[in-house]
């Protein structure tokens, strides 16, 4: 083993520098800076090079983490990049926004006595170095194939599939109803977690590699699914999940109560320089308002921290479970607290009050009862605990479900699960329609970028296999005569 490694006993864990809360709430830029080379090498050298690396097992992409940590510690950055990019299409994005505490870093064995290796920050450093040095190249197939593949959805699942298919020489066309590339990476996730230029850089690289984007094209709207299907040898559906879950609470239709994604999209568009009418009118702008966000997931955290940056008067999170039982990342909760968000744990809305506009949330306290069949403790209302919280704006961040794709695509035969996600054969990633594959959130339900990348890569492989079998079949048939 390299003598550079196993330094966790002498070198403390260090994250890249985090900007001070009062500075970072003044803009939408990322809050963590970059490791410099010396720091990246020192942090990589803390890895103990486990024989059975649990970090790698628990990374959805099974990234070869111990090896690229060793290469980084030894200053062999180009090799580290080559290795890292073999298993991940967007390492600099995953390095920024994966919930590492639940994935690779949460499984790092040195965490038992020492703190984990800072895997995500090193992964980001490797690819940012590669971009700076010009090592990141567009997919450049050695030969062009005739077959064309259509992809619906330019989120991480569609984009990673596109890159893998281009590597194999296919003609790749991506259709998206948005006007920009990136899916939720561009219009959902705020810039303080993932700057937009990082996503745009990937979009450009794919264009440079020959991927054709057809933006502003709503499949199932003005362009029919059947039309797109007829144009391509195979189709990949990677449309994500966008139907916001609602809450059946009296008053939930009042003005001033808005869905999380509308709010975040308006903010992201504004950051990208677009003119956003609902932002200008104040409907989707928290400035000067008392804001309550309902929910405890990562989307809720993003709304809370966006409202702080829009200079809301006060920003409060209402969540019916406690801190230990929330779905969002603890790192994001700490960031939100530092930035001035107030958390009201074990609280839920009983009603929204107001005439036209919402003026208060009638909230009630909760205690956690016995676990249900899923093992989670059931929230139970504490009688007589109702109290009013004055508000000017309420943001509902309760999660997302799939839209009704069979109806949207005018293809009632397209099979879905009981949750409305597309049903695929997990071996082939194919839906029940011949040559129609699916990947990402539309198959898994709301998930993570890293799982989108994983599914996109798997789908590309499955599509290639399916086409190759079709190409080989006539040859094999010919050979037998
Ligand atoms: P999407 O990214 O949703 O992309 C789907 C694309 O399909 C979109 O561009 C959409 O416009 C397009 N589309 C849909 N229907 C049609 C149609 N009919 N015609 C044409 N185009 C269509 N994950 C993390 O790992 N870390 C995070 O920090 C994180 N934060 C998040 C914060 C928010 C606010 C949200 C909402 C999600 C977050 N996620 C995060 C989850 C992550 O963004 C998603 O899991 C991931 O983007 C899913 O990828 P996808 O490619 O399946 O779908
Ligand atoms: Fe960790 Fe995500 Fe990178 Fe995997 S892709 S090593 S889980 S940060
Ligand atoms: Fe290194 Fe931690 Fe992975 Fe072990 S689990 S190989 S110490 S990063």
PDB file of C-alpha atoms in Angstrom, residues 237-374:
ATOM      1  CA  UNK A 237     -38.618   7.965 -20.935  1.00  0.00           C
ATOM      2  CA  UNK A 238     -36.820   9.942 -18.192  1.00  0.00           C
ATOM      3  CA  UNK A 239     -39.481  12.496 -17.331  1.00  0.00           C
ATOM      4  CA  UNK A 240     -39.090  12.664 -13.538  1.00  0.00           C
ATOM      5  CA  UNK A 241     -41.963  13.206 -11.078  1.00  0.00           C
ATOM      6  CA  UNK A 242     -43.694  16.569 -10.939  1.00  0.00           C
ATOM      7  CA  UNK A 243     -47.181  16.234  -9.410  1.00  0.00           C
ATOM      8  CA  UNK A 244     -46.933  18.077  -6.103  1.00  0.00           C
ATOM      9  CA  UNK A 245     -48.544  16.284  -3.151  1.00  0.00           C
ATOM     10  CA  UNK A 246     -51.200  18.428  -1.530  1.00  0.00           C
ATOM     11  CA  UNK A 247     -52.570  18.712   1.955  1.00  0.00           C
ATOM     12  CA  UNK A 248     -56.267  18.303   2.755  1.00  0.00           C
ATOM     13  CA  UNK A 249     -56.327  21.098   5.317  1.00  0.00           C
ATOM     14  CA  UNK A 250     -59.111  23.717   5.458  1.00  0.00           C
ATOM     15  CA  UNK A 251     -58.044  26.904   3.713  1.00  0.00           C
ATOM     16  CA  UNK A 252     -55.330  25.273   1.600  1.00  0.00           C
ATOM     17  CA  UNK A 253     -56.685  27.024  -1.514  1.00  0.00           C
ATOM     18  CA  UNK A 254     -56.073  30.547  -0.158  1.00  0.00           C
ATOM     19  CA  UNK A 255     -53.876  32.977  -2.072  1.00  0.00           C
ATOM     20  CA  UNK A 256     -50.341  33.099  -0.784  1.00  0.00           C
ATOM     21  CA  UNK A 257     -50.104  29.307  -0.411  1.00  0.00           C
ATOM     22  CA  UNK A 258     -47.793  28.049  -3.132  1.00  0.00           C
ATOM     23  CA  UNK A 259     -46.285  24.724  -4.254  1.00  0.00           C
ATOM     24  CA  UNK A 260     -42.549  24.312  -3.593  1.00  0.00           C
ATOM     25  CA  UNK A 261     -41.462  23.659  -7.148  1.00  0.00           C
ATOM     26  CA  UNK A 262     -43.261  26.720  -8.557  1.00  0.00           C
ATOM     27  CA  UNK A 263     -41.492  28.788  -5.926  1.00  0.00           C
ATOM     28  CA  UNK A 264     -38.032  27.281  -6.531  1.00  0.00           C
ATOM     29  CA  UNK A 265     -38.369  27.381 -10.324  1.00  0.00           C
ATOM     30  CA  UNK A 266     -39.217  31.086 -10.208  1.00  0.00           C
ATOM     31  CA  UNK A 267     -36.200  31.737  -8.003  1.00  0.00           C
ATOM     32  CA  UNK A 268     -33.860  29.701 -10.203  1.00  0.00           C
ATOM     33  CA  UNK A 269     -35.145  31.385 -13.349  1.00  0.00           C
ATOM     34  CA  UNK A 270     -34.552  34.756 -11.723  1.00  0.00           C
ATOM     35  CA  UNK A 271     -30.972  33.746 -10.876  1.00  0.00           C
ATOM     36  CA  UNK A 272     -30.498  32.692 -14.501  1.00  0.00           C
ATOM     37  CA  UNK A 273     -31.516  36.186 -15.609  1.00  0.00           C
ATOM     38  CA  UNK A 274     -35.066  35.450 -16.828  1.00  0.00           C
ATOM     39  CA  UNK A 275     -37.910  37.884 -16.314  1.00  0.00           C
ATOM     40  CA  UNK A 276     -40.361  36.050 -14.068  1.00  0.00           C
ATOM     41  CA  UNK A 277     -43.746  37.710 -13.844  1.00  0.00           C
ATOM     42  CA  UNK A 278     -44.878  35.891 -10.693  1.00  0.00           C
ATOM     43  CA  UNK A 279     -41.660  36.886  -8.995  1.00  0.00           C
ATOM     44  CA  UNK A 280     -42.037  40.543  -9.982  1.00  0.00           C
ATOM     45  CA  UNK A 281     -45.681  40.551  -8.830  1.00  0.00           C
ATOM     46  CA  UNK A 282     -44.616  39.154  -5.449  1.00  0.00           C
ATOM     47  CA  UNK A 283     -46.683  35.958  -5.781  1.00  0.00           C
ATOM     48  CA  UNK A 284     -43.524  33.817  -5.773  1.00  0.00           C
ATOM     49  CA  UNK A 285     -41.187  36.178  -3.937  1.00  0.00           C
ATOM     50  CA  UNK A 286     -40.682  35.956  -0.165  1.00  0.00           C
ATOM     51  CA  UNK A 287     -39.130  39.402   0.300  1.00  0.00           C
ATOM     52  CA  UNK A 288     -40.384  41.125   3.446  1.00  0.00           C
ATOM     53  CA  UNK A 289     -42.818  38.305   4.257  1.00  0.00           C
ATOM     54  CA  UNK A 290     -43.351  35.972   7.176  1.00  0.00           C
ATOM     55  CA  UNK A 291     -42.919  32.605   5.492  1.00  0.00           C
ATOM     56  CA  UNK A 292     -43.869  29.143   6.711  1.00  0.00           C
ATOM     57  CA  UNK A 293     -42.674  26.060   4.835  1.00  0.00           C
ATOM     58  CA  UNK A 294     -44.573  22.824   5.442  1.00  0.00           C
ATOM     59  CA  UNK A 295     -42.415  19.674   5.163  1.00  0.00           C
ATOM     60  CA  UNK A 296     -39.151  18.171   6.396  1.00  0.00           C
ATOM     61  CA  UNK A 297     -37.423  16.903   3.256  1.00  0.00           C
ATOM     62  CA  UNK A 298     -34.645  18.358   1.139  1.00  0.00           C
ATOM     63  CA  UNK A 299     -37.117  20.337  -0.979  1.00  0.00           C
ATOM     64  CA  UNK A 300     -38.410  22.014   2.188  1.00  0.00           C
ATOM     65  CA  UNK A 301     -34.828  22.876   3.208  1.00  0.00           C
ATOM     66  CA  UNK A 302     -34.220  24.410  -0.218  1.00  0.00           C
ATOM     67  CA  UNK A 303     -37.380  26.543   0.048  1.00  0.00           C
ATOM     68  CA  UNK A 304     -36.460  27.734   3.542  1.00  0.00           C
ATOM     69  CA  UNK A 305     -32.965  28.762   2.538  1.00  0.00           C
ATOM     70  CA  UNK A 306     -34.220  30.413  -0.665  1.00  0.00           C
ATOM     71  CA  UNK A 307     -36.710  32.495   1.343  1.00  0.00           C
ATOM     72  CA  UNK A 308     -33.891  33.624   3.639  1.00  0.00           C
ATOM     73  CA  UNK A 309     -31.910  34.777   0.594  1.00  0.00           C
ATOM     74  CA  UNK A 310     -34.938  36.620  -0.757  1.00  0.00           C
ATOM     75  CA  UNK A 311     -34.875  38.605   2.493  1.00  0.00           C
ATOM     76  CA  UNK A 312     -38.038  37.286   4.078  1.00  0.00           C
ATOM     77  CA  UNK A 313     -39.001  38.879   7.397  1.00  0.00           C
ATOM     78  CA  UNK A 314     -39.076  35.461   9.103  1.00  0.00           C
ATOM     79  CA  UNK A 315     -38.746  31.890   7.850  1.00  0.00           C
ATOM     80  CA  UNK A 316     -40.197  28.955   9.789  1.00  0.00           C
ATOM     81  CA  UNK A 317     -40.267  25.240   9.056  1.00  0.00           C
ATOM     82  CA  UNK A 318     -43.279  23.296  10.287  1.00  0.00           C
ATOM     83  CA  UNK A 319     -42.628  19.568  10.444  1.00  0.00           C
ATOM     84  CA  UNK A 320     -44.791  16.941  12.116  1.00  0.00           C
ATOM     85  CA  UNK A 321     -41.946  14.664  13.229  1.00  0.00           C
ATOM     86  CA  UNK A 322     -38.787  15.578  15.141  1.00  0.00           C
ATOM     87  CA  UNK A 323     -35.271  16.295  14.009  1.00  0.00           C
ATOM     88  CA  UNK A 324     -34.174  12.663  14.276  1.00  0.00           C
ATOM     89  CA  UNK A 325     -37.094  11.447  12.195  1.00  0.00           C
ATOM     90  CA  UNK A 326     -36.997  13.888   9.325  1.00  0.00           C
ATOM     91  CA  UNK A 327     -36.222  12.755   5.765  1.00  0.00           C
ATOM     92  CA  UNK A 328     -33.959  15.732   4.948  1.00  0.00           C
ATOM     93  CA  UNK A 329     -30.191  15.693   5.373  1.00  0.00           C
ATOM     94  CA  UNK A 330     -28.913  16.787   8.804  1.00  0.00           C
ATOM     95  CA  UNK A 331     -26.181  18.782   7.074  1.00  0.00           C
ATOM     96  CA  UNK A 332     -28.832  20.867   5.305  1.00  0.00           C
ATOM     97  CA  UNK A 333     -30.744  21.430   8.567  1.00  0.00           C
ATOM     98  CA  UNK A 334     -27.564  22.747  10.193  1.00  0.00           C
ATOM     99  CA  UNK A 335     -26.965  25.026   7.210  1.00  0.00           C
ATOM    100  CA  UNK A 336     -30.539  26.299   7.412  1.00  0.00           C
ATOM    101  CA  UNK A 337     -30.275  26.953  11.155  1.00  0.00           C
ATOM    102  CA  UNK A 338     -27.032  28.858  10.710  1.00  0.00           C
ATOM    103  CA  UNK A 339     -28.764  31.014   8.103  1.00  0.00           C
ATOM    104  CA  UNK A 340     -31.620  31.953  10.437  1.00  0.00           C
ATOM    105  CA  UNK A 341     -34.402  29.427   9.772  1.00  0.00           C
ATOM    106  CA  UNK A 342     -36.637  28.642  12.763  1.00  0.00           C
ATOM    107  CA  UNK A 343     -37.607  24.971  13.081  1.00  0.00           C
ATOM    108  CA  UNK A 344     -40.861  24.040  14.744  1.00  0.00           C
ATOM    109  CA  UNK A 345     -40.537  20.289  15.138  1.00  0.00           C
ATOM    110  CA  UNK A 346     -43.542  18.143  16.034  1.00  0.00           C
ATOM    111  CA  UNK A 347     -45.966  20.698  14.617  1.00  0.00           C
ATOM    112  CA  UNK A 348     -48.497  20.390  11.825  1.00  0.00           C
ATOM    113  CA  UNK A 349     -51.058  22.678  10.199  1.00  0.00           C
ATOM    114  CA  UNK A 350     -54.666  22.241  11.288  1.00  0.00           C
ATOM    115  CA  UNK A 351     -56.015  25.009   9.043  1.00  0.00           C
ATOM    116  CA  UNK A 352     -54.933  28.001   6.996  1.00  0.00           C
ATOM    117  CA  UNK A 353     -56.733  31.185   8.023  1.00  0.00           C
ATOM    118  CA  UNK A 354     -57.625  34.240   5.978  1.00  0.00           C
ATOM    119  CA  UNK A 355     -60.267  35.656   3.650  1.00  0.00           C
ATOM    120  CA  UNK A 356     -58.640  35.736   0.207  1.00  0.00           C
ATOM    121  CA  UNK A 357     -55.036  35.853   1.308  1.00  0.00           C
ATOM    122  CA  UNK A 358     -53.583  33.549   3.921  1.00  0.00           C
ATOM    123  CA  UNK A 359     -52.899  35.480   7.147  1.00  0.00           C
ATOM    124  CA  UNK A 360     -52.118  32.702   9.655  1.00  0.00           C
ATOM    125  CA  UNK A 361     -51.471  29.018  10.013  1.00  0.00           C
ATOM    126  CA  UNK A 362     -53.461  27.361  12.771  1.00  0.00           C
ATOM    127  CA  UNK A 363     -50.852  24.885  13.969  1.00  0.00           C
ATOM    128  CA  UNK A 364     -51.043  22.061  16.482  1.00  0.00           C
ATOM    129  CA  UNK A 365     -48.446  20.141  18.459  1.00  0.00           C
ATOM    130  CA  UNK A 366     -47.744  16.508  17.769  1.00  0.00           C
ATOM    131  CA  UNK A 367     -46.281  13.664  19.727  1.00  0.00           C
ATOM    132  CA  UNK A 368     -44.862  10.524  18.172  1.00  0.00           C
ATOM    133  CA  UNK A 369     -46.841   7.413  19.024  1.00  0.00           C
ATOM    134  CA  UNK A 370     -46.211   3.711  18.395  1.00  0.00           C
ATOM    135  CA  UNK A 371     -44.383   2.667  15.208  1.00  0.00           C
ATOM    136  CA  UNK A 372     -46.597   1.591  12.287  1.00  0.00           C
ATOM    137  CA  UNK A 373     -45.975  -1.308   9.866  1.00  0.00           C
ATOM    138  CA  UNK A 374     -43.124   0.659   8.238  1.00  0.00           C
TER     139      UNK A 374
END
